[in-house]
Short mmCIF file of C-alpha atoms in Angstrom, two decimals:
data_model
loop_
_atom_site.label_atom_id
_atom_site.label_comp_id
_atom_site.label_asym_id
_atom_site.label_seq_id
_atom_site.Cartn_x
_atom_site.Cartn_y
_atom_site.Cartn_z
CA UNK A 49 -38.00 -26.09 -11.39
CA UNK A 50 -36.96 -29.68 -12.02
CA UNK A 51 -37.40 -32.56 -9.60
CA UNK A 52 -33.62 -32.72 -9.15
CA UNK A 53 -33.52 -29.05 -8.27
CA UNK A 54 -36.15 -29.46 -5.59
CA UNK A 55 -34.53 -32.56 -4.15
CA UNK A 56 -31.17 -30.79 -3.98
CA UNK A 57 -32.49 -28.06 -1.67
CA UNK A 58 -32.05 -30.04 1.51
CA UNK A 59 -29.12 -28.25 3.11
CA UNK A 60 -29.75 -27.83 6.84
CA UNK A 61 -31.17 -24.49 7.93
CA UNK A 62 -29.54 -22.70 10.86
CA UNK A 63 -32.68 -23.23 12.89
CA UNK A 64 -32.11 -21.52 16.29
CA UNK A 65 -30.42 -18.49 14.71
CA UNK A 66 -33.09 -18.27 12.02
CA UNK A 67 -36.00 -18.25 14.47
CA UNK A 68 -34.28 -15.77 16.78
CA UNK A 69 -33.81 -13.33 13.88
CA UNK A 70 -37.45 -13.68 12.75
CA UNK A 71 -38.99 -13.61 16.24
CA UNK A 72 -39.56 -9.83 16.61
CA UNK A 73 -41.01 -9.59 13.09
CA UNK A 74 -43.36 -12.55 13.52
CA UNK A 75 -44.65 -11.24 16.85
CA UNK A 76 -45.98 -8.19 15.04
CA UNK A 77 -47.07 -9.84 11.80
CA UNK A 78 -48.64 -13.14 12.84
CA UNK A 79 -51.46 -11.81 15.09
CA UNK A 80 -52.68 -9.59 12.24
CA UNK A 81 -53.36 -12.56 9.96
CA UNK A 82 -56.98 -13.63 9.48
CA UNK A 83 -56.08 -17.26 10.11
CA UNK A 84 -54.28 -16.65 13.41
CA UNK A 85 -56.32 -18.41 16.10
CA UNK A 86 -54.99 -16.64 19.20
CA UNK A 87 -56.50 -13.21 18.67
CA UNK A 88 -56.61 -10.95 21.73
CA UNK A 89 -53.62 -12.52 23.50
CA UNK A 90 -49.99 -11.43 23.05
CA UNK A 91 -47.45 -13.76 21.49
CA UNK A 92 -44.73 -14.33 24.08
CA UNK A 93 -42.39 -16.44 21.98
CA UNK A 94 -41.92 -19.08 19.33
CA UNK A 95 -40.48 -22.55 19.09
CA UNK A 96 -39.44 -24.05 15.78
CA UNK A 97 -40.92 -27.38 14.72
CA UNK A 98 -39.36 -27.59 11.23
CA UNK A 99 -37.48 -25.31 8.87
CA UNK A 100 -36.75 -26.22 5.25
CA UNK A 101 -35.53 -24.29 2.24
CA UNK A 102 -37.58 -24.76 -0.90
CA UNK A 103 -35.38 -22.17 -2.61
CA UNK A 104 -31.95 -21.36 -1.11
CA UNK A 105 -31.94 -18.02 0.70
CA UNK A 106 -28.50 -17.24 -0.73
CA UNK A 107 -30.09 -16.82 -4.16
CA UNK A 108 -31.79 -13.66 -5.43
CA UNK A 109 -35.05 -15.14 -4.19
CA UNK A 110 -35.35 -17.54 -1.27
CA UNK A 111 -38.31 -19.55 0.00
CA UNK A 112 -38.51 -20.92 3.53
CA UNK A 113 -41.11 -23.38 4.76
CA UNK A 114 -41.54 -23.16 8.52
CA UNK A 115 -43.70 -24.85 11.09
CA UNK A 116 -43.60 -22.77 14.27
CA UNK A 117 -45.41 -22.84 17.58
CA UNK A 118 -46.66 -19.48 18.81
CA UNK A 119 -46.71 -19.33 22.60
CA UNK A 120 -49.37 -17.23 24.34
CA UNK A 121 -50.69 -16.86 27.88
CA UNK A 122 -53.69 -18.99 28.70
CA UNK A 123 -57.14 -17.44 28.97
CA UNK A 124 -59.01 -17.74 32.31
CA UNK A 125 -61.25 -20.38 30.71
CA UNK A 126 -58.17 -22.46 29.89
CA UNK A 127 -56.95 -22.46 33.48
CA UNK A 128 -53.55 -21.75 34.95
CA UNK A 129 -50.14 -22.88 33.76
CA UNK A 130 -48.85 -23.33 30.26
CA UNK A 131 -49.42 -25.63 27.32
CA UNK A 132 -47.78 -26.04 23.90
CA UNK A 133 -48.65 -23.19 21.55
CA UNK A 134 -50.61 -23.58 18.32
CA UNK A 135 -48.48 -24.71 15.37
CA UNK A 136 -48.65 -22.61 12.18
CA UNK A 137 -47.45 -23.24 8.65
CA UNK A 138 -45.52 -20.27 7.24
CA UNK A 139 -44.18 -19.80 3.73
CA UNK A 140 -41.66 -16.97 3.88
CA UNK A 141 -40.09 -15.36 0.85
CA UNK A 142 -36.63 -13.83 1.15
CA UNK A 143 -35.37 -10.97 -1.04
CA UNK A 144 -32.75 -8.28 -0.73
CA UNK A 145 -35.44 -5.70 -1.51
CA UNK A 146 -39.16 -6.08 -2.01
CA UNK A 147 -40.65 -4.96 -5.35
CA UNK A 148 -43.47 -2.40 -4.97
CA UNK A 149 -46.17 -4.85 -6.04
CA UNK A 150 -45.25 -7.11 -3.09
CA UNK A 151 -45.39 -4.34 -0.49
CA UNK A 152 -48.68 -5.64 1.03
CA UNK A 153 -46.94 -8.96 1.72
CA UNK A 154 -44.16 -7.44 3.84
CA UNK A 155 -43.29 -9.15 7.12
CA UNK A 156 -40.20 -7.05 7.85
CA UNK A 157 -36.51 -6.41 7.44
CA UNK A 158 -34.15 -8.84 9.18
CA UNK A 159 -31.36 -7.17 11.14
CA UNK A 160 -29.36 -10.15 12.42
CA UNK A 161 -28.83 -13.86 11.97
CA UNK A 162 -28.50 -15.86 8.72
CA UNK A 163 -30.93 -13.58 6.85
CA UNK A 164 -29.46 -10.27 8.07
CA UNK A 165 -29.89 -7.49 5.52
CA UNK A 166 -32.75 -9.28 3.73
CA UNK A 167 -36.47 -8.57 3.55
CA UNK A 168 -38.93 -11.33 4.40
CA UNK A 169 -42.54 -11.48 3.23
CA UNK A 170 -45.60 -13.70 2.84
CA UNK A 171 -44.45 -15.77 -0.13
CA UNK A 172 -47.91 -16.75 -1.39
CA UNK A 173 -48.33 -13.27 -2.89
CA UNK A 174 -45.37 -13.97 -5.20
CA UNK A 175 -45.92 -16.14 -8.32
CA UNK A 176 -42.40 -17.62 -8.28
CA UNK A 177 -42.65 -19.28 -4.83
CA UNK A 178 -46.17 -20.43 -5.73
CA UNK A 179 -44.70 -22.11 -8.83
CA UNK A 180 -42.22 -23.93 -6.60
CA UNK A 181 -45.06 -25.45 -4.57
CA UNK A 182 -46.88 -26.68 -7.67
CA UNK A 183 -43.69 -28.15 -9.12
CA UNK A 184 -42.96 -29.95 -5.87
CA UNK A 185 -46.42 -31.50 -6.00
CA UNK A 186 -46.07 -32.39 -9.69
CA UNK A 187 -42.75 -34.17 -9.12
CA UNK A 188 -43.64 -35.77 -5.75
CA UNK A 189 -40.66 -34.06 -4.14
CA UNK A 190 -39.13 -34.74 -0.72
CA UNK A 191 -37.58 -31.82 1.18
CA UNK A 192 -36.45 -32.61 4.71
CA UNK A 193 -39.55 -33.60 6.66
CA UNK A 194 -41.82 -32.41 3.85
CA UNK A 195 -43.51 -34.85 1.53
CA UNK A 196 -45.34 -33.89 -1.67
CA UNK A 197 -47.72 -36.53 -3.05
CA UNK A 198 -50.07 -36.73 -6.00
CA UNK A 199 -52.52 -39.01 -7.75
CA UNK A 200 -50.39 -40.37 -10.60
CA UNK A 201 -53.50 -40.74 -12.76
CA UNK A 202 -53.98 -36.98 -12.87
CA UNK A 203 -51.70 -34.72 -14.85
CA UNK A 204 -50.35 -31.47 -13.39
CA UNK A 205 -49.06 -29.00 -15.94
CA UNK A 206 -46.13 -26.85 -14.94
CA UNK A 207 -47.11 -23.68 -16.82
CA UNK A 208 -50.15 -22.61 -14.80
CA UNK A 209 -50.20 -19.00 -13.60
CA UNK A 210 -50.86 -18.76 -9.84
CA UNK A 211 -52.93 -16.21 -7.99
CA UNK A 212 -53.69 -15.86 -4.30
CA UNK A 213 -57.31 -15.73 -3.18
CA UNK A 214 -57.42 -12.68 -0.94
CA UNK A 215 -60.86 -13.22 0.60
CA UNK A 216 -60.74 -13.66 4.36
CA UNK A 217 -60.62 -17.29 5.38
CA UNK A 218 -59.15 -19.51 8.07
CA UNK A 219 -56.55 -20.93 5.66
CA UNK A 220 -54.86 -19.73 2.45
CA UNK A 221 -55.68 -20.73 -1.12
CA UNK A 222 -53.83 -20.43 -4.43
CA UNK A 223 -55.53 -20.88 -7.79
CA UNK A 224 -53.36 -22.14 -10.65
CA UNK A 225 -54.57 -21.08 -14.07
CA UNK A 226 -58.25 -21.81 -13.33
CA UNK A 227 -57.27 -25.48 -13.31
CA UNK A 228 -56.36 -26.25 -9.69
CA UNK A 229 -56.82 -24.74 -6.26
CA UNK A 230 -54.27 -25.40 -3.53
CA UNK A 231 -55.58 -25.00 0.00
CA UNK A 232 -52.75 -24.52 2.49
CA UNK A 233 -53.73 -25.24 6.06
CA UNK A 234 -52.40 -22.66 8.48
CA UNK A 235 -52.99 -24.09 11.96
CA UNK A 236 -51.37 -27.52 11.86
CA UNK A 237 -52.21 -30.48 14.10
CA UNK A 238 -50.94 -34.07 14.03
CA UNK A 239 -53.03 -36.58 12.13
CA UNK A 240 -54.69 -36.87 8.74
CA UNK A 241 -56.91 -33.85 8.19
CA UNK A 242 -60.51 -34.60 7.16
CA UNK A 243 -60.09 -32.10 4.32
CA UNK A 244 -57.83 -34.69 2.67
CA UNK A 245 -59.19 -37.89 4.18
CA UNK A 246 -62.86 -37.48 3.26
CA UNK A 247 -62.45 -36.20 -0.33
CA UNK A 248 -60.06 -39.10 -1.00
CA UNK A 249 -62.65 -41.50 0.44
CA UNK A 250 -65.45 -39.98 -1.64
CA UNK A 251 -63.31 -40.14 -4.78
CA UNK A 252 -62.79 -43.87 -4.23
CA UNK A 253 -66.57 -44.22 -3.82
CA UNK A 254 -67.12 -42.45 -7.13
CA UNK A 255 -69.09 -39.63 -5.50
CA UNK A 256 -69.06 -36.67 -7.92
CA UNK A 257 -70.19 -34.09 -5.35
CA UNK A 258 -66.68 -33.42 -4.01
CA UNK A 259 -63.65 -32.49 -6.15
CA UNK A 260 -61.16 -35.37 -5.90
CA UNK A 261 -57.71 -34.43 -4.51
CA UNK A 262 -55.07 -34.25 -7.21
CA UNK A 263 -52.10 -33.84 -4.86
CA UNK A 264 -51.30 -33.02 -1.25
CA UNK A 265 -48.54 -31.85 1.10
CA UNK A 266 -47.61 -33.48 4.39
CA UNK A 267 -44.88 -33.47 7.02
CA UNK A 268 -43.65 -36.55 8.90
CA UNK A 269 -42.63 -35.61 12.44
CA UNK A 270 -41.97 -37.86 15.42
CA UNK A 271 -43.96 -40.72 13.93
CA UNK A 272 -46.98 -38.51 13.15
CA UNK A 273 -48.27 -37.26 9.81
CA UNK A 274 -49.29 -33.61 9.56
CA UNK A 275 -51.49 -32.62 6.61
CA UNK A 276 -50.27 -29.28 5.19
CA UNK A 277 -52.21 -28.70 1.99
CA UNK A 278 -54.54 -30.20 -0.63
CA UNK A 279 -54.60 -29.54 -4.39
CA UNK A 280 -57.98 -30.09 -6.05
CA UNK A 281 -59.58 -29.25 -9.40
CA UNK A 282 -60.79 -25.66 -9.58
CA UNK A 283 -64.45 -25.39 -10.56
CA UNK A 284 -64.18 -22.54 -13.05
CA UNK A 285 -67.13 -20.19 -13.10
CA UNK A 286 -68.60 -21.67 -9.93
CA UNK A 287 -70.40 -19.51 -7.39
CA UNK A 288 -70.66 -20.41 -3.72
CA UNK A 289 -74.06 -21.03 -2.21
CA UNK A 290 -74.00 -17.93 0.00
CA UNK A 291 -73.41 -15.54 -2.89
CA UNK A 292 -75.96 -17.32 -5.06
CA UNK A 293 -78.59 -17.31 -2.31
CA UNK A 294 -78.16 -13.58 -1.70
CA UNK A 295 -78.23 -12.87 -5.42
CA UNK A 296 -81.48 -14.79 -5.81
CA UNK A 297 -82.88 -13.22 -2.63
CA UNK A 298 -82.20 -9.75 -4.00
CA UNK A 299 -84.30 -10.40 -7.11
CA UNK A 300 -86.92 -12.69 -5.58
CA UNK A 301 -89.30 -9.79 -5.06
CA UNK A 302 -92.75 -11.08 -4.20
CA UNK A 303 -92.05 -14.62 -5.24
CA UNK A 304 -91.15 -15.80 -1.76
CA UNK A 305 -88.34 -18.36 -1.94
CA UNK A 306 -89.43 -19.54 -5.35
CA UNK A 307 -86.31 -18.27 -7.10
CA UNK A 308 -84.01 -20.41 -4.96
CA UNK A 309 -86.28 -23.37 -4.27
CA UNK A 310 -84.84 -25.53 -7.05
CA UNK A 311 -81.29 -24.78 -5.94
CA UNK A 312 -82.09 -25.59 -2.32
CA UNK A 313 -83.65 -28.91 -3.34
CA UNK A 314 -80.63 -29.78 -5.52
CA UNK A 315 -78.31 -28.87 -2.67
CA UNK A 316 -80.26 -31.19 -0.38
CA UNK A 317 -79.80 -34.01 -2.87
CA UNK A 318 -76.06 -33.30 -3.11
CA UNK A 319 -75.74 -33.37 0.68
CA UNK A 320 -77.53 -36.70 0.86
CA UNK A 321 -75.29 -38.16 -1.86
CA UNK A 322 -72.23 -37.23 0.18
CA UNK A 323 -73.68 -38.62 3.39
CA UNK A 324 -74.73 -41.92 1.82
CA UNK A 325 -71.32 -42.35 0.15
CA UNK A 326 -69.51 -41.71 3.45
CA UNK A 327 -71.79 -44.19 5.23
CA UNK A 328 -70.94 -46.84 2.64
CA UNK A 329 -67.22 -46.25 2.78
CA UNK A 330 -66.53 -45.66 6.48
CA UNK A 331 -67.75 -47.33 9.68
CA UNK A 332 -70.99 -46.21 11.29
CA UNK A 333 -71.85 -46.52 14.97
CA UNK A 334 -75.03 -46.62 17.03
CA UNK A 335 -75.55 -43.91 19.64
CA UNK A 336 -77.51 -45.13 22.64
CA UNK A 337 -78.38 -43.67 26.02
CA UNK A 338 -74.82 -43.27 27.29
CA UNK A 339 -73.52 -41.62 24.13
CA UNK A 340 -76.52 -39.29 23.83
CA UNK A 341 -76.20 -38.32 27.47
CA UNK A 342 -72.66 -37.12 26.75
CA UNK A 343 -73.91 -35.28 23.66
CA UNK A 344 -76.64 -33.54 25.65
CA UNK A 345 -74.21 -32.67 28.46
CA UNK A 346 -71.96 -30.95 25.93
CA UNK A 347 -74.84 -28.96 24.48
CA UNK A 348 -76.04 -27.94 27.95
CA UNK A 349 -72.54 -26.86 28.96
CA UNK A 350 -72.15 -24.75 25.82
CA UNK A 351 -75.47 -23.05 26.60
CA UNK A 352 -74.30 -22.20 30.12
CA UNK A 353 -71.00 -20.82 28.83
CA UNK A 354 -72.70 -18.69 26.18
CA UNK A 355 -75.34 -17.37 28.59
CA UNK A 356 -72.61 -16.33 31.02
CA UNK A 357 -70.77 -14.45 28.26
CA UNK A 358 -73.80 -12.93 26.47
CA UNK A 359 -76.43 -11.42 28.79
CA UNK A 360 -78.98 -11.16 25.95
CA UNK A 361 -79.15 -14.97 25.87
CA UNK A 362 -80.07 -15.45 29.54
CA UNK A 363 -83.83 -14.83 29.33
CA UNK A 364 -84.11 -17.67 26.81
CA UNK A 365 -81.85 -20.20 28.52
CA UNK A 366 -84.64 -22.18 30.18
CA UNK A 367 -86.59 -22.50 26.92
CA UNK A 368 -83.48 -23.51 24.99
CA UNK A 369 -82.61 -26.12 27.57
CA UNK A 370 -85.89 -27.93 26.87
CA UNK A 371 -84.55 -28.85 23.41
CA UNK A 372 -81.72 -30.78 25.04
CA UNK A 373 -83.92 -32.25 27.78
CA UNK A 374 -86.33 -33.60 25.15
CA UNK A 375 -83.44 -35.34 23.41
CA UNK A 376 -82.22 -36.82 26.69
CA UNK A 377 -85.74 -38.09 27.43
CA UNK A 378 -85.94 -39.84 24.05
CA UNK A 379 -82.58 -41.50 24.62
CA UNK A 380 -83.59 -42.67 28.11
CA UNK A 381 -86.65 -44.33 26.56
CA UNK A 382 -84.34 -46.49 24.42
CA UNK A 383 -84.27 -44.50 21.19
CA UNK A 384 -80.99 -44.87 19.27
CA UNK A 385 -79.40 -42.96 16.40
CA UNK A 386 -76.86 -43.86 13.71
CA UNK A 387 -73.69 -41.79 13.55
CA UNK A 388 -71.23 -41.63 10.67
CA UNK A 389 -68.56 -39.38 9.21
CA UNK A 390 -70.05 -36.07 8.08
CA UNK A 391 -68.89 -32.73 6.70
CA UNK A 392 -68.80 -31.14 10.14
CA UNK A 393 -69.14 -27.45 9.25
CA UNK A 394 -71.75 -27.34 6.50
CA UNK A 395 -73.26 -24.04 5.37
CA UNK A 396 -73.99 -22.25 2.10
CA UNK A 397 -70.45 -20.92 1.84
CA UNK A 398 -69.10 -24.49 1.79
CA UNK A 399 -71.02 -25.36 -1.38
CA UNK A 400 -70.21 -24.53 -5.00
CA UNK A 401 -72.64 -24.45 -7.90
CA UNK A 402 -70.95 -25.07 -11.26
CA UNK A 403 -72.17 -23.34 -14.43
CA UNK A 404 -73.67 -26.71 -15.37
CA UNK A 405 -75.95 -26.46 -12.33
CA UNK A 406 -74.24 -29.24 -10.38
CA UNK A 407 -73.49 -28.68 -6.70
CA UNK A 408 -70.24 -29.63 -4.95
CA UNK A 409 -69.39 -29.66 -1.24
CA UNK A 410 -65.97 -28.32 -0.23
CA UNK A 411 -63.86 -27.66 2.88
CA UNK A 412 -64.21 -30.85 4.91
CA UNK A 413 -61.81 -29.63 7.57
CA UNK A 414 -64.61 -29.20 10.10
CA UNK A 415 -64.51 -26.50 12.76
CA UNK A 416 -60.76 -25.73 13.08
CA UNK A 417 -61.15 -24.67 16.72
CA UNK A 418 -62.15 -28.22 17.71
CA UNK A 419 -59.58 -30.99 18.31
CA UNK A 420 -58.88 -33.15 15.27
CA UNK A 421 -59.99 -36.32 17.04
CA UNK A 422 -63.38 -34.73 17.74
CA UNK A 423 -63.74 -33.57 14.14
CA UNK A 424 -63.11 -37.12 12.91
CA UNK A 425 -65.70 -38.74 15.20
CA UNK A 426 -68.87 -40.22 13.67
CA UNK A 427 -71.86 -37.95 14.24
CA UNK A 428 -75.53 -37.98 13.23
CA UNK A 429 -75.99 -36.51 9.72
CA UNK A 430 -78.58 -34.12 11.16
CA UNK A 431 -75.72 -32.05 12.56
CA UNK A 432 -74.76 -31.09 8.99
CA UNK A 433 -78.39 -30.50 8.05
CA UNK A 434 -78.94 -28.20 11.04
CA UNK A 435 -75.93 -26.15 9.97
CA UNK A 436 -77.37 -25.71 6.49
CA UNK A 437 -80.80 -24.77 7.83
CA UNK A 438 -79.19 -22.09 9.99
CA UNK A 439 -77.33 -20.85 6.90
CA UNK A 440 -80.60 -20.29 5.03
CA UNK A 441 -81.78 -18.25 8.00
CA UNK A 442 -78.62 -16.12 7.87
CA UNK A 443 -79.07 -15.49 4.15
CA UNK A 444 -82.66 -14.38 4.69
CA UNK A 445 -81.45 -11.65 7.05
CA UNK A 446 -78.72 -10.27 4.80
CA UNK A 447 -79.09 -7.06 2.82
CA UNK A 448 -80.08 -7.87 -0.78
CA UNK A 449 -77.39 -6.63 -3.11
CA UNK A 450 -74.83 -6.06 -0.34
CA UNK A 451 -73.19 -9.41 0.19
CA UNK A 452 -72.02 -10.16 3.67
CA UNK A 453 -73.87 -7.37 5.50
CA UNK A 454 -76.71 -7.68 8.01
CA UNK A 455 -79.73 -5.46 7.82
CA UNK A 456 -79.21 -2.15 9.52
CA UNK A 457 -81.52 -0.67 12.10
CA UNK A 458 -82.70 -2.99 14.85
CA UNK A 459 -83.67 -6.63 14.68
CA UNK A 460 -83.37 -7.77 11.05
CA UNK A 461 -86.31 -9.39 9.30
CA UNK A 462 -86.14 -11.48 6.13
CA UNK A 463 -86.27 -9.50 2.91
CA UNK A 464 -89.00 -11.93 1.82
CA UNK A 465 -90.97 -13.11 4.86
CA UNK A 466 -91.09 -16.84 4.08
CA UNK A 467 -87.83 -17.14 2.11
CA UNK A 468 -85.89 -19.12 4.72
CA UNK A 469 -88.80 -21.44 5.52
CA UNK A 470 -89.40 -22.23 1.85
CA UNK A 471 -85.71 -22.94 1.18
CA UNK A 472 -85.33 -25.02 4.33
CA UNK A 473 -88.30 -27.15 3.31
CA UNK A 474 -86.98 -27.59 -0.23
CA UNK A 475 -83.55 -28.59 1.06
CA UNK A 476 -85.02 -31.25 3.37
CA UNK A 477 -87.26 -32.55 0.58
CA UNK A 478 -84.28 -32.84 -1.77
CA UNK A 479 -82.32 -34.67 0.90
CA UNK A 480 -85.17 -37.14 1.39
CA UNK A 481 -85.27 -37.90 -2.35
CA UNK A 482 -81.79 -39.45 -2.10
CA UNK A 483 -81.53 -40.59 1.52
CA UNK A 484 -85.04 -42.05 1.68
CA UNK A 485 -85.77 -40.25 4.94
CA UNK A 486 -86.77 -36.64 5.50
CA UNK A 487 -84.62 -34.92 8.16
CA UNK A 488 -87.80 -33.35 9.55
CA UNK A 489 -88.95 -36.84 10.57
CA UNK A 490 -86.57 -36.57 13.54
CA UNK A 491 -87.68 -33.19 14.96
CA UNK A 492 -86.23 -33.63 18.45
CA UNK A 493 -82.66 -34.25 17.32
CA UNK A 494 -82.93 -31.63 14.58
CA UNK A 495 -84.17 -29.00 17.04
CA UNK A 496 -81.38 -29.86 19.49
CA UNK A 497 -78.70 -29.43 16.82
CA UNK A 498 -80.27 -26.21 15.49
CA UNK A 499 -80.41 -24.85 19.03
CA UNK A 500 -76.81 -25.79 19.71
CA UNK A 501 -75.73 -24.13 16.45
CA UNK A 502 -77.68 -20.93 17.19
CA UNK A 503 -76.10 -20.73 20.65
CA UNK A 504 -72.65 -21.04 19.06
CA UNK A 505 -73.58 -18.28 16.61
CA UNK A 506 -74.69 -15.94 19.41
CA UNK A 507 -71.37 -16.36 21.20
CA UNK A 508 -69.39 -15.91 17.99
CA UNK A 509 -71.26 -12.81 16.87
CA UNK A 510 -71.10 -11.20 20.30
CA UNK A 511 -67.33 -11.61 20.29
CA UNK A 512 -66.47 -10.89 16.67
CA UNK A 513 -69.39 -9.23 14.79
CA UNK A 514 -71.81 -7.54 17.18
CA UNK A 515 -73.79 -6.07 14.26
CA UNK A 516 -74.77 -9.62 13.31
CA UNK A 517 -75.99 -10.61 16.78
CA UNK A 518 -79.68 -9.96 15.95
CA UNK A 519 -79.58 -12.73 13.34
CA UNK A 520 -78.98 -15.69 15.68
CA UNK A 521 -80.99 -13.99 18.43
CA UNK A 522 -84.06 -14.12 16.17
CA UNK A 523 -83.55 -17.88 15.92
CA UNK A 524 -82.98 -18.14 19.66
CA UNK A 525 -86.39 -16.60 20.35
CA UNK A 526 -88.04 -19.02 17.91
CA UNK A 527 -86.24 -22.11 19.23
CA UNK A 528 -86.81 -21.22 22.89
CA UNK A 529 -90.54 -21.02 22.23
CA UNK A 530 -90.74 -24.30 20.31
CA UNK A 531 -92.71 -27.09 21.97
#
């Protein structure tokens, strides 16, 4: 598609009629999507934020780009009343009839309104709409409120074959010819998303540990910018750290963590390179008594919430609370900490090892459930490190050769008794080689962050994956007993 063709598709969409005709279909389809954040609560209605045609729906194939708010009743924890629903990015294909190979993408058949008699479906399963997105990025198109930008220094070919990554994730990703990967954010919030902001910053710093954005999508609404997607180089042949760790764990045998020690050390160095580059490029702040008191209060409150929801956690609550009390005591004695921009959700699955052996960090979005302003706040780098240390512990409890599964039959134990400890030590040593300071030199803050992370894991597993609950509970017992 040419730039002129994309720019010409700006005819207004019949917005109220369009949403009314899609409403009953979206109410059924949207809650079934992995990236839908409001699981367990019914969708009571929708409001339309934007609607734009990237391909006219009067043609044989249409492509609609929608931002919609899904309204749901509040949970008891959220209080009474109402609030604006979460905003989602939808790419909807429109055809008179759906070819058999697109059957899994079906949303439904429209019975009334401007699309009456047509079939609508998740367009990312279809190569032609995916091509339209890449062409819009290549040509820096403008379509209504949508803005497609790119780094002019980087070439984007128009003949790359797209494919949708079908693995479960909180967003959606398209790979174009093993050259680029386009991550499309699903739950949209106002402001520049860290998944664009931080890789752009690191690219300007010359940090090679994060793929530099080639192009990105945004929407300009009511004076705010909404980040919609980021196109980055695809690391062909790369394996993520979780898969690699489990693969090495399965063949480690009696070697302890020896088979992954070098990788863990290299990953520690890569993490430190990213942290030091972010500290150079963006402001840092000092956290004193007042700031640390707020941090500790948040940790203590999360412990209370989790213990209320998960009875198995209650016997350990007093021991876990000592981790936060020790941190508060240090802060009251005048100890300070430096905070900076960090990854925010670091674990083995957020790291890629290229065939060359180099490690990259990806997915800087942070925890999507947290407000964007909170995700963009400076934080101590040990928060990232604690997340990675917990990830080694998770890997040690997984079934060798069966990726993604916990050990069956009671409380899991590591396949190799000291695997996690050896890898955690190697990671911290690698980090120290670059940062000049070993994370273990600050044991009070590190224990507090590990404890906070393990508490989060207990609550998550109890709600979503009960079979995995023994994994964080093993850490809870260890952390509650720590001095």
